[in-house]
XYZ file of C-alpha atoms in Angstrom:
700
model
C 15.045 37.305 -27.186
C 19.045 37.749 -27.779
C 21.324 37.892 -24.646
C 24.510 40.044 -24.493
C 27.717 38.385 -25.174
C 29.991 40.664 -24.004
C 32.543 40.904 -21.221
C 31.739 43.996 -19.840
C 28.467 43.456 -17.893
C 29.562 43.742 -14.555
C 26.606 42.736 -12.806
C 25.946 39.817 -15.012
C 29.529 38.195 -14.569
C 28.862 38.293 -10.729
C 25.366 36.918 -11.461
C 27.151 34.387 -14.003
C 29.517 33.312 -11.025
C 26.972 32.700 -8.505
C 24.950 30.135 -10.951
C 28.082 28.323 -11.649
C 28.899 27.811 -7.855
C 24.925 27.174 -6.729
C 24.708 24.507 -10.038
C 25.066 21.063 -8.573
C 24.463 17.919 -10.893
C 23.459 16.892 -14.635
C 26.987 16.130 -15.974
C 25.620 14.060 -18.545
C 22.869 16.066 -19.687
C 25.946 19.134 -19.880
C 28.020 16.507 -21.393
C 25.792 16.262 -24.503
C 25.061 20.219 -24.652
C 29.074 20.587 -24.661
C 29.428 17.624 -27.270
C 26.724 19.906 -29.723
C 28.791 23.281 -29.048
C 31.867 21.811 -29.979
C 30.549 20.538 -32.839
C 31.555 16.642 -32.639
C 30.674 14.084 -35.146
C 27.220 12.968 -34.277
C 26.299 15.625 -31.880
C 22.657 16.622 -32.021
C 21.176 20.056 -33.202
C 18.217 19.931 -31.626
C 18.220 19.015 -28.223
C 14.945 17.978 -26.569
C 14.774 18.171 -22.837
C 11.558 17.192 -20.801
C 10.639 16.567 -17.150
C 7.997 17.349 -14.505
C 7.863 20.562 -13.199
C 10.432 21.134 -10.228
C 12.949 18.876 -12.162
C 15.297 21.539 -12.667
C 14.803 22.235 -17.213
C 14.912 25.952 -16.126
C 17.973 25.916 -14.498
C 20.011 23.810 -16.743
C 18.730 26.214 -19.580
C 20.043 28.848 -18.205
C 23.357 26.902 -17.323
C 22.915 25.809 -21.189
C 23.260 29.790 -21.722
C 26.117 30.745 -19.671
C 27.962 27.268 -21.210
C 27.091 28.985 -24.359
C 28.335 32.463 -23.521
C 31.708 30.910 -22.222
C 32.337 29.151 -25.796
C 31.644 32.645 -27.346
C 28.321 31.727 -29.025
C 25.426 33.828 -29.182
C 22.019 33.135 -27.499
C 18.762 34.017 -27.692
C 15.987 32.354 -25.071
C 12.387 32.222 -25.657
C 9.607 31.246 -22.542
C 6.728 29.798 -24.056
C 4.891 31.232 -20.900
C 5.147 34.658 -22.423
C 4.509 34.137 -25.846
C 1.531 34.894 -28.033
C -0.258 31.593 -29.734
C 1.293 32.591 -33.085
C 4.650 32.306 -35.100
C 4.375 36.278 -35.823
C 4.666 36.123 -31.469
C 7.593 33.834 -31.782
C 9.133 35.547 -34.977
C 8.613 38.892 -32.619
C 10.233 37.582 -29.592
C 13.364 36.132 -31.780
C 14.164 39.022 -34.132
C 16.804 38.534 -35.893
C 18.785 36.943 -33.384
C 17.952 33.455 -33.903
C 19.022 32.947 -37.396
C 22.555 34.392 -36.901
C 25.087 32.017 -37.392
C 26.231 29.950 -34.256
C 23.112 30.783 -32.501
C 21.798 28.769 -29.710
C 18.377 29.491 -29.333
C 16.700 28.096 -25.595
C 13.125 27.616 -25.595
C 11.581 27.313 -22.136
C 8.172 25.873 -21.183
C 7.848 24.420 -24.570
C 4.584 22.887 -23.832
C 2.902 26.081 -23.690
C 3.675 26.239 -27.430
C 1.184 23.725 -29.141
C -0.445 25.701 -31.398
C 2.929 26.722 -32.872
C 4.806 23.585 -32.073
C 3.965 22.309 -36.246
C 5.483 25.386 -37.439
C 8.648 25.697 -35.432
C 8.995 21.846 -36.393
C 8.214 21.984 -39.845
C 9.458 25.459 -40.894
C 11.301 27.681 -38.016
C 13.895 25.323 -36.839
C 14.635 23.828 -40.293
C 15.390 27.346 -41.684
C 18.033 28.352 -38.747
C 21.674 28.268 -39.738
C 23.686 25.544 -40.418
C 25.647 25.591 -36.804
C 22.416 26.768 -34.868
C 21.895 24.981 -31.791
C 18.382 24.537 -30.534
C 17.788 23.204 -27.183
C 13.838 22.719 -25.748
C 12.667 21.911 -22.730
C 8.801 21.098 -21.856
C 7.458 19.166 -19.283
C 6.072 16.847 -21.704
C 8.391 14.231 -23.912
C 7.891 15.163 -27.877
C 5.057 13.457 -29.567
C 5.141 10.552 -32.413
C 5.693 13.768 -35.315
C 8.993 14.200 -33.979
C 10.150 11.244 -34.982
C 7.895 10.811 -38.138
C 10.205 12.617 -40.287
C 13.445 10.146 -40.510
C 15.230 13.164 -40.711
C 14.846 14.385 -37.324
C 16.511 11.318 -36.079
C 20.264 11.992 -37.016
C 19.644 15.634 -35.745
C 17.412 15.016 -32.471
C 18.607 14.108 -28.876
C 15.839 13.436 -26.428
C 16.704 13.519 -22.845
C 14.505 13.038 -20.367
C 15.503 15.054 -17.011
C 15.550 12.905 -13.838
C 16.091 13.400 -9.955
C 19.492 14.767 -9.075
C 21.566 11.905 -7.776
C 22.010 11.132 -4.121
C 25.375 12.942 -4.139
C 24.236 15.891 -5.813
C 21.254 16.001 -3.778
C 23.290 16.406 -0.586
C 25.887 18.914 -2.468
C 22.914 21.160 -2.842
C 21.901 21.476 0.666
C 25.390 21.794 1.718
C 25.364 25.009 -0.422
C 22.434 26.154 1.072
C 23.598 25.822 4.405
C 21.170 22.982 6.008
C 22.104 21.871 9.091
C 23.818 18.390 9.171
C 21.628 16.573 11.403
C 18.347 18.266 8.815
C 19.587 16.649 5.826
C 18.208 12.939 6.402
C 14.823 14.277 6.882
C 15.052 16.650 4.109
C 16.283 13.981 1.987
C 13.502 11.749 2.772
C 10.983 14.645 1.917
C 12.344 15.866 -1.338
C 14.522 13.105 -2.278
C 16.445 14.545 -5.334
C 13.701 16.621 -6.757
C 15.399 20.235 -7.255
C 12.300 22.493 -6.399
C 11.559 20.285 -3.307
C 15.405 20.580 -2.090
C 15.407 24.373 -2.562
C 12.116 25.115 -0.571
C 12.948 22.562 1.934
C 16.564 24.168 2.129
C 15.514 27.538 2.927
C 13.233 26.462 5.635
C 15.891 24.138 7.471
C 18.906 26.280 7.049
C 16.173 29.276 8.786
C 15.803 26.769 11.473
C 19.065 26.858 12.362
C 21.547 23.803 14.215
C 19.088 23.950 17.025
C 16.527 21.933 15.399
C 17.189 18.081 15.514
C 14.076 17.068 12.998
C 12.431 18.980 10.142
C 8.388 18.350 8.507
C 7.370 20.176 5.573
C 4.948 22.983 6.929
C 2.041 23.662 4.970
C 3.462 26.613 2.999
C 6.036 24.096 1.957
C 3.532 21.780 0.244
C 1.592 24.614 -1.145
C 4.163 26.038 -2.953
C 5.260 22.440 -4.164
C 2.045 21.653 -5.740
C 1.203 25.238 -7.311
C 4.438 24.468 -9.247
C 4.157 20.556 -9.786
C 0.862 19.595 -10.500
C -1.023 23.502 -10.742
C -4.939 23.765 -11.169
C -6.942 20.783 -12.246
C -9.936 20.597 -14.614
C -12.545 19.720 -11.807
C -12.755 18.535 -8.243
C -13.788 14.430 -9.991
C -9.668 15.065 -11.681
C -8.395 15.952 -8.040
C -9.829 12.780 -6.430
C -8.412 10.888 -8.847
C -5.098 12.361 -8.564
C -4.914 12.252 -4.837
C -5.952 8.315 -5.162
C -3.153 8.248 -7.234
C -1.329 9.521 -4.795
C -2.151 7.279 -2.019
C -2.332 4.007 -3.904
C 1.245 1.890 -4.232
C -0.076 2.400 -8.278
C -3.651 3.415 -9.820
C -5.389 1.004 -12.517
C -9.003 2.136 -13.848
C -10.349 -0.754 -11.846
C -8.841 1.107 -8.505
C -10.019 4.545 -9.773
C -13.682 3.490 -9.773
C -13.486 2.105 -6.350
C -12.045 5.942 -5.609
C -14.821 7.765 -7.495
C -17.245 5.221 -5.704
C -16.340 6.046 -2.789
C -16.166 10.169 -3.552
C -20.497 9.418 -5.248
C -21.024 7.458 -1.364
C -20.262 10.758 -0.128
C -23.095 12.479 -2.402
C -25.733 11.710 -4.617
C -25.652 8.039 -5.161
C -28.609 7.776 -6.872
C -27.943 10.354 -9.516
C -24.326 7.857 -10.574
C -24.530 4.483 -12.055
C -21.763 1.997 -12.562
C -21.868 2.847 -15.959
C -21.240 6.637 -15.294
C -18.536 5.817 -12.756
C -16.799 3.607 -15.402
C -16.986 6.317 -17.685
C -15.819 8.496 -15.687
C -12.420 6.564 -14.542
C -11.529 5.740 -18.104
C -11.445 9.465 -19.085
C -9.660 10.218 -15.627
C -7.221 7.457 -16.091
C -6.145 8.986 -19.485
C -6.171 12.370 -18.074
C -3.755 10.840 -15.253
C -1.678 8.609 -17.735
C -0.682 12.061 -19.224
C 0.272 14.091 -16.909
C 4.357 14.839 -17.073
C 4.812 13.925 -13.272
C 2.928 10.330 -13.676
C 4.554 7.136 -15.117
C 3.524 3.949 -16.340
C 4.769 0.719 -14.491
C 3.572 -2.802 -14.676
C 0.930 -2.575 -12.434
C -0.645 0.982 -13.269
C 0.315 4.415 -12.730
C 1.962 5.849 -9.883
C 3.264 9.734 -9.514
C 6.881 10.709 -8.803
C 7.773 10.446 -5.151
C 7.647 14.321 -4.456
C 4.115 14.480 -6.103
C 2.994 11.756 -4.322
C 4.241 12.850 -1.273
C 2.830 16.647 -1.495
C -0.466 15.703 -2.844
C -0.662 13.259 0.122
C 0.203 14.962 2.952
C -2.119 18.322 1.635
C -5.158 16.023 1.267
C -3.963 14.544 4.962
C -4.171 18.273 5.793
C -6.672 19.693 4.340
C -9.474 17.145 4.520
C -8.940 14.222 7.401
C -12.103 12.706 6.948
C -12.375 12.748 3.451
C -8.418 11.232 3.619
C -9.685 8.611 5.760
C -12.788 7.715 3.754
C -10.261 7.247 0.294
C -8.153 5.497 2.450
C -10.511 2.839 3.481
C -12.581 2.549 -0.582
C -8.254 1.971 -1.641
C -8.016 -0.749 1.307
C -11.108 -2.471 0.554
C -10.909 -3.036 -3.197
C -6.929 -3.735 -2.461
C -8.136 -6.656 0.113
C -10.899 -8.209 -2.144
C -8.190 -8.841 -4.943
C -6.054 -9.974 -2.374
C -8.469 -12.505 -1.505
C -8.994 -14.002 -5.364
C -5.546 -12.974 -6.958
C -2.971 -15.416 -7.574
C 0.588 -15.611 -8.312
C 2.347 -11.738 -9.528
C -0.958 -10.101 -9.555
C -1.517 -11.246 -5.782
C 2.431 -10.484 -4.866
C 1.551 -6.847 -6.535
C -1.275 -6.258 -4.579
C -0.108 -7.480 -1.113
C 3.087 -4.771 -1.667
C 0.229 -2.018 -2.337
C -1.516 -3.114 0.786
C 1.686 -3.128 2.740
C 1.894 0.631 1.365
C -1.459 1.882 2.609
C 1.094 1.536 5.995
C 3.985 3.305 5.060
C 3.120 6.435 7.129
C 2.383 4.239 10.700
C 5.752 5.069 11.616
C 6.500 1.204 11.952
C 6.540 -0.330 8.766
C 9.061 1.393 6.883
C 11.562 -0.049 8.963
C 10.601 -3.562 8.572
C 9.885 -3.302 4.850
C 12.427 -2.704 2.071
C 10.033 -2.489 -0.922
C 12.862 -3.961 -3.079
C 11.194 -7.469 -3.701
C 10.122 -6.884 -6.895
C 12.432 -7.601 -9.629
C 15.572 -8.795 -7.086
C 14.043 -12.335 -5.875
C 11.656 -14.100 -7.363
C 8.562 -16.276 -5.299
C 7.724 -20.043 -6.845
C 6.563 -23.642 -5.461
C 8.679 -25.863 -4.648
C 10.297 -28.082 -7.618
C 11.792 -31.636 -7.802
C 15.494 -31.093 -6.820
C 14.724 -28.245 -4.420
C 14.399 -29.975 -1.191
C 17.779 -30.818 -0.636
C 18.606 -27.211 -1.627
C 16.178 -25.921 1.190
C 17.876 -28.057 3.829
C 21.213 -26.554 2.941
C 19.711 -23.278 3.298
C 18.626 -23.875 6.836
C 21.591 -25.654 7.957
C 23.587 -22.788 6.800
C 21.084 -20.405 8.565
C 19.902 -22.404 11.665
C 22.120 -25.291 12.309
C 21.796 -28.903 11.702
C 19.060 -29.686 14.202
C 17.050 -27.014 12.484
C 17.905 -28.640 9.054
C 16.641 -31.823 10.392
C 13.507 -30.357 11.314
C 12.881 -29.094 7.804
C 13.780 -32.238 6.319
C 10.782 -34.051 8.503
C 8.770 -31.396 7.476
C 9.498 -31.548 3.382
C 8.595 -35.395 4.120
C 5.576 -34.465 5.757
C 4.214 -31.602 4.159
C 5.960 -30.043 0.992
C 2.559 -28.229 -0.492
C 3.621 -26.169 2.692
C 7.207 -24.834 1.101
C 7.596 -21.321 -0.582
C 11.181 -21.150 -2.593
C 12.486 -17.680 -2.985
C 14.548 -17.742 -6.193
C 17.108 -15.482 -7.978
C 15.786 -14.257 -11.535
C 17.576 -15.574 -14.551
C 18.860 -18.642 -12.997
C 16.282 -20.048 -10.887
C 18.742 -20.745 -7.869
C 17.343 -20.803 -4.393
C 18.359 -18.605 -1.964
C 15.914 -18.554 0.746
C 12.483 -20.020 1.626
C 9.452 -20.077 4.306
C 6.874 -22.468 4.985
C 3.003 -21.979 6.124
C 2.466 -24.895 8.451
C -1.483 -25.863 8.925
C -2.397 -27.863 11.711
C -5.800 -29.072 11.975
C -5.033 -31.736 14.988
C -2.497 -32.147 17.777
C -0.120 -34.438 16.131
C 2.250 -36.356 18.325
C 4.809 -37.194 15.557
C 4.636 -33.708 14.612
C 5.196 -32.056 18.113
C 8.148 -34.604 18.959
C 9.678 -33.837 15.943
C 9.437 -29.892 16.469
C 9.386 -28.357 19.395
C 8.143 -25.223 18.210
C 5.157 -26.560 17.128
C 4.763 -28.389 20.246
C 4.407 -24.874 21.665
C 1.986 -23.448 19.802
C -0.338 -26.645 20.814
C 0.332 -26.020 24.042
C -0.204 -21.941 23.732
C -3.428 -22.805 21.917
C -4.706 -25.379 24.242
C -4.203 -22.993 27.483
C -5.303 -19.971 25.965
C -8.342 -20.569 23.657
C -8.540 -24.365 22.388
C -8.701 -25.205 18.448
C -12.587 -26.199 17.875
C -14.070 -28.613 15.814
C -13.359 -27.546 12.559
C -10.856 -24.756 12.640
C -7.154 -25.236 12.771
C -3.665 -23.016 13.568
C -1.089 -22.233 11.458
C 2.570 -21.501 11.865
C 4.823 -19.350 9.792
C 7.549 -21.987 10.872
C 10.653 -21.500 8.456
C 11.712 -17.858 7.543
C 14.976 -18.676 5.935
C 17.550 -16.647 3.748
C 20.860 -16.959 5.029
C 22.906 -13.847 3.076
C 20.638 -11.179 5.327
C 18.777 -13.976 7.949
C 16.162 -12.131 9.846
C 16.603 -8.699 8.821
C 14.529 -6.990 6.234
C 15.238 -7.877 2.936
C 13.617 -8.184 -0.582
C 12.986 -12.074 0.472
C 11.560 -10.969 3.995
C 9.332 -8.553 2.179
C 8.169 -11.374 0.258
C 7.757 -13.525 2.989
C 5.496 -10.725 4.351
C 3.590 -11.060 1.751
C 2.906 -14.311 2.085
C 2.112 -14.614 5.371
C -0.099 -11.546 4.868
C -1.891 -13.541 2.468
C -2.610 -16.563 4.145
C -4.016 -13.849 7.238
C -6.361 -12.695 4.810
C -7.415 -15.969 3.013
C -7.774 -17.675 5.766
C -11.051 -20.008 6.521
C -11.422 -20.926 10.313
C -8.196 -19.684 11.389
C -8.380 -20.028 15.256
C -3.968 -19.058 16.043
C -1.357 -18.295 13.483
C 2.446 -17.922 14.733
C 5.076 -16.173 13.742
C 8.536 -18.006 14.588
C 11.279 -15.465 15.526
C 14.760 -15.906 15.915
C 15.557 -11.992 17.362
C 12.518 -10.917 19.077
C 14.084 -7.790 20.341
C 14.820 -6.813 16.864
C 11.197 -7.248 15.283
C 9.518 -6.233 18.557
C 8.250 -2.950 17.397
C 6.858 -4.579 13.619
C 4.858 -7.638 15.970
C 3.223 -4.968 18.335
C 1.920 -3.166 15.101
C 0.810 -6.114 13.956
C -0.943 -6.880 17.458
C 0.703 -10.004 17.745
C 1.548 -11.287 21.215
C 4.684 -13.548 22.806
C 3.851 -16.294 24.489
C 5.820 -17.587 27.585
C 7.385 -20.181 25.790
C 10.643 -19.789 23.936
C 11.463 -23.358 22.491
C 14.933 -24.124 21.749
C 16.568 -25.767 18.519
C 19.982 -26.463 17.931
C 20.916 -24.200 21.114
C 18.751 -21.245 19.613
C 15.812 -20.077 21.441
C 12.731 -18.750 18.855
C 10.015 -16.677 20.456
C 6.364 -17.104 19.077
C 4.373 -14.093 18.280
C 0.479 -15.128 18.343
C -2.842 -13.969 17.379
C -6.266 -15.160 18.373
C -8.333 -14.760 14.309
C -11.347 -15.587 16.347
C -11.099 -12.763 18.967
C -9.658 -10.145 16.387
C -11.028 -11.023 13.249
C -9.186 -9.386 9.995
C -11.521 -6.935 9.456
C -11.254 -5.471 13.175
C -7.371 -5.949 12.860
C -7.318 -4.293 10.129
C -9.232 -0.954 11.708
C -7.067 -1.130 14.961
C -4.437 0.762 13.372
C -6.117 3.168 11.154
C -5.543 6.476 12.754
C -2.052 5.492 12.962
C -1.015 4.615 9.216
C -3.007 7.265 8.231
C -1.964 10.074 10.614
C 1.559 8.882 11.970
C 2.387 7.223 15.334
C 1.698 10.502 17.256
C -1.939 9.793 16.224
C -4.280 8.131 18.789
C -6.510 5.476 17.645
C -9.833 5.375 18.635
C -11.254 3.274 21.108
C -10.808 -0.320 19.899
C -13.562 -2.608 19.693
C -13.336 -5.201 22.671
C -11.644 -8.515 21.537
C -14.634 -10.972 20.359
C -15.500 -14.222 22.705
C -14.366 -17.764 22.344
C -16.662 -20.449 23.599
C -15.624 -23.730 23.599
C -19.068 -25.865 22.294
C -20.533 -26.211 26.169
C -19.751 -22.681 26.967
C -21.566 -21.668 24.042
C -24.927 -23.735 24.249
C -25.138 -22.552 27.740
C -24.955 -19.103 26.884
C -27.972 -19.558 24.212
C -29.775 -21.158 27.264
C -29.718 -18.411 29.081
C -30.061 -15.831 26.715
C -32.954 -17.425 25.517
C -34.459 -17.252 28.609
C -33.328 -13.370 29.394
C -34.821 -12.087 26.186
C -37.134 -9.515 26.992
C -34.090 -8.493 29.948
C -31.773 -6.174 27.595
C -29.339 -5.562 30.594
C -28.602 -9.516 30.574
C -28.414 -9.958 26.976
C -26.035 -6.836 27.165
C -23.861 -8.751 29.597
C -24.134 -12.169 27.581
C -21.231 -14.140 26.397
C -22.803 -14.290 23.369
C -23.215 -10.287 23.285
C -19.209 -10.626 22.245
C -19.267 -13.084 20.154
C -18.953 -12.964 16.003
C -22.700 -14.229 15.451
C -23.561 -10.569 16.793
C -20.575 -8.357 16.027
C -21.424 -9.626 12.681
C -24.737 -8.040 12.968
C -23.234 -4.708 12.679
C -25.802 -2.885 15.354
C -24.247 -1.021 17.792
C -26.737 -2.387 20.377
C -25.587 -5.696 21.312
C -28.506 -6.830 23.391
C -30.524 -6.262 20.094
C -28.361 -7.808 17.760
C -28.417 -10.798 19.999
C -32.295 -10.783 20.091
C -32.110 -10.352 16.194
C -29.776 -13.492 16.193
C -32.036 -15.541 18.162
C -35.159 -14.792 16.565
C -33.494 -15.709 13.496
C -32.403 -18.791 14.625
C -35.647 -19.725 15.905
C -37.366 -18.750 12.729
C -35.268 -21.446 10.840
C -37.213 -24.170 12.183
C -40.701 -23.226 10.415
C -38.388 -23.959 7.134
C -39.030 -27.494 7.857
C -42.634 -28.688 8.452
C -41.237 -31.233 10.935
C -39.641 -29.032 13.086
C -42.386 -26.246 12.853
C -43.970 -27.445 16.110
C -40.323 -26.460 17.681
C -40.706 -23.416 16.392
C -44.059 -22.478 18.632
C -43.115 -24.014 21.146
C -39.712 -21.766 21.716
C -41.461 -18.915 19.974
C -44.269 -19.200 22.726
C -41.614 -19.984 25.739
C -39.456 -16.976 25.185
C -40.646 -14.400 23.120
C -44.517 -14.265 23.810
C -44.268 -13.219 27.622
C -45.617 -16.102 29.391
C -44.382 -15.874 33.341
C -43.758 -19.979 33.420
C -43.217 -22.956 31.348
C -46.163 -24.677 33.145
C -47.770 -21.824 31.149
C -46.761 -22.204 28.342
C -47.372 -26.047 28.074
C -50.681 -24.961 28.320
C -51.107 -22.134 26.254
C -49.741 -24.344 23.531
C -52.249 -27.243 24.896
C -49.242 -29.953 25.146
C -48.840 -32.464 27.873
C -45.927 -31.239 30.174
C -43.805 -34.190 29.402
C -44.534 -33.167 25.393
C -43.870 -29.584 25.903
C -40.196 -30.361 27.400
C -39.214 -32.932 24.800
C -40.155 -30.030 21.891
C -38.687 -27.503 24.293
C -34.959 -29.867 24.769
C -35.402 -30.631 20.783
C -35.723 -27.399 19.845
C -33.154 -25.108 21.851
C -30.399 -28.299 20.435
C -31.326 -27.596 17.079
C -31.037 -23.461 17.924
C -27.572 -24.485 19.543
C -26.368 -26.303 16.252
C -27.594 -23.851 13.542
C -25.923 -21.013 15.839
C -22.918 -22.660 16.719
C -22.380 -23.171 12.493
C -22.818 -19.375 12.343
C -20.259 -18.670 15.155
C -17.502 -20.858 13.184
C -18.368 -20.209 9.931
C -20.272 -16.772 9.570
C -24.081 -16.257 8.206
C -23.156 -17.941 4.488
C -23.443 -21.309 6.799
C -26.861 -20.709 6.636
């Protein structure tokens, strides 16, 4: 539709002036358009601007229209939302104005013009005046057909519209009258997304100077989703989109896990693995084609404002479904983290950490910038001398001596962080896995000595178990403060926790406990009383007993907080598991066998809080303990030589005989033989249950 170009339209001039004052940013895009208006050498004739909804395409086209009128050029605007699906409808809306010399034709919402796109490209645009300028705005980038014709290469310029720069976003909030104290929270939500900034600014400005913080209300979220996402084809499409928003990045494999969690809530019998895989394949292709979803090395991810809006909406609309999806993604990533290696493992661990972004703690200690800025690597020839110097620069001479000691003793414990390109080591960490107390090691390193002393007094390391220390976490440029290196060190420590086999105690060695205390609390790590000193600097060891709170229980302790924010009240955490020495364990087994028929005694047994009972998954610990005892006694039937021991134990403990003398009589055994068989049977049951306590059910 042609627009007026004269100067006598007073209201039009007022509107134009207001738009000029309110428009911020886009200097590069306006420079490209200005060069085309001026007919500069190598300037384009067709400018194709694309970007997701709300990114400011329509506002930019309006700015282009004002710039064109100011240059004395006639302007013709077309909106794909009001067009009929035919060339005739397009011709009718533009009239003769589009073909006039010097016309600037602005086509908005071009993604709605699929039916006439080939005609526009092939017939209409080539038929315009030689000095015409065409600007197309679409949510989607131009298809390959735009580039297939070599002629378009000289006249077409494609511009991907991104978020406003930080200074421009701040300027927009200033123009909209947002109180200064509210701007950080508005920017944290909206980033540089123009529509999100405008909606948030309107609400925040209305809140006034009395407000001290701002968070998007549900009506803001709903408006954003309506404008940015719109309607989706089905519930499965929405579920896939919500999973993509919640995860760090999305692959088909992860999408199958998300879809599987939805199927588990419906009819699992009618949905096979093949169907889920086909659905994941189709939905991944659909996600990939969305204008607000981008592709990276690890999969698909939505633009930040879309991610946050989708996540907040599901969290508000369906908290139970939100938690179910979160657990499905977390469980999938945990499975991958336990088996993946190299860059895949690091990406997976970063994705796991990302799930904690709402907890109110982890974002303060993770920069999310590790990828690309530093690289994790093993210790190489030539590295030890550099590593010692890094320790000396960050922690002093005595620490450097201890590093040298461990390099000579356990070089495989060290991980080095390098500068990409040059490979120069800039930081390092050491994960010391210690199976037994060694006097030479404790004399050389007071931190290791403190860890062993703590474990001895608070829960000794049992046979087959070990303790581990994140002993050195060194990056002299930013020592023990959030950085890309500390991000990667955190990922490495998390990996060790998740992969550990029979880990009793782990220790984080921290030089500034006051700074890191909130993260240590969130991670359920407790400071030990001792603070060993190295070179005059005290270190705090933050400990966790993985036998008392295994990984699965540890992860569940913060689910409410990581999903619904720091104000969420966590569900009652399950009690810590009992960590028994072998003698205590055997005594508890004997007592439990003797009390087999008394639920109240079994429920109070130390075994009721042991790993072997917790692994049963039965909410009734007494019944779970009964099951464990019966299974252990029944294993005696696997060998003909111990079958008679099974008869003795089953008769004595499970068949309700009043006394052991009565049991011997029922078995027709002499008292001495009965006592010998009973002792041997109980001993074998204790051995088998102890193995299961240490190594899990897979040990059997």
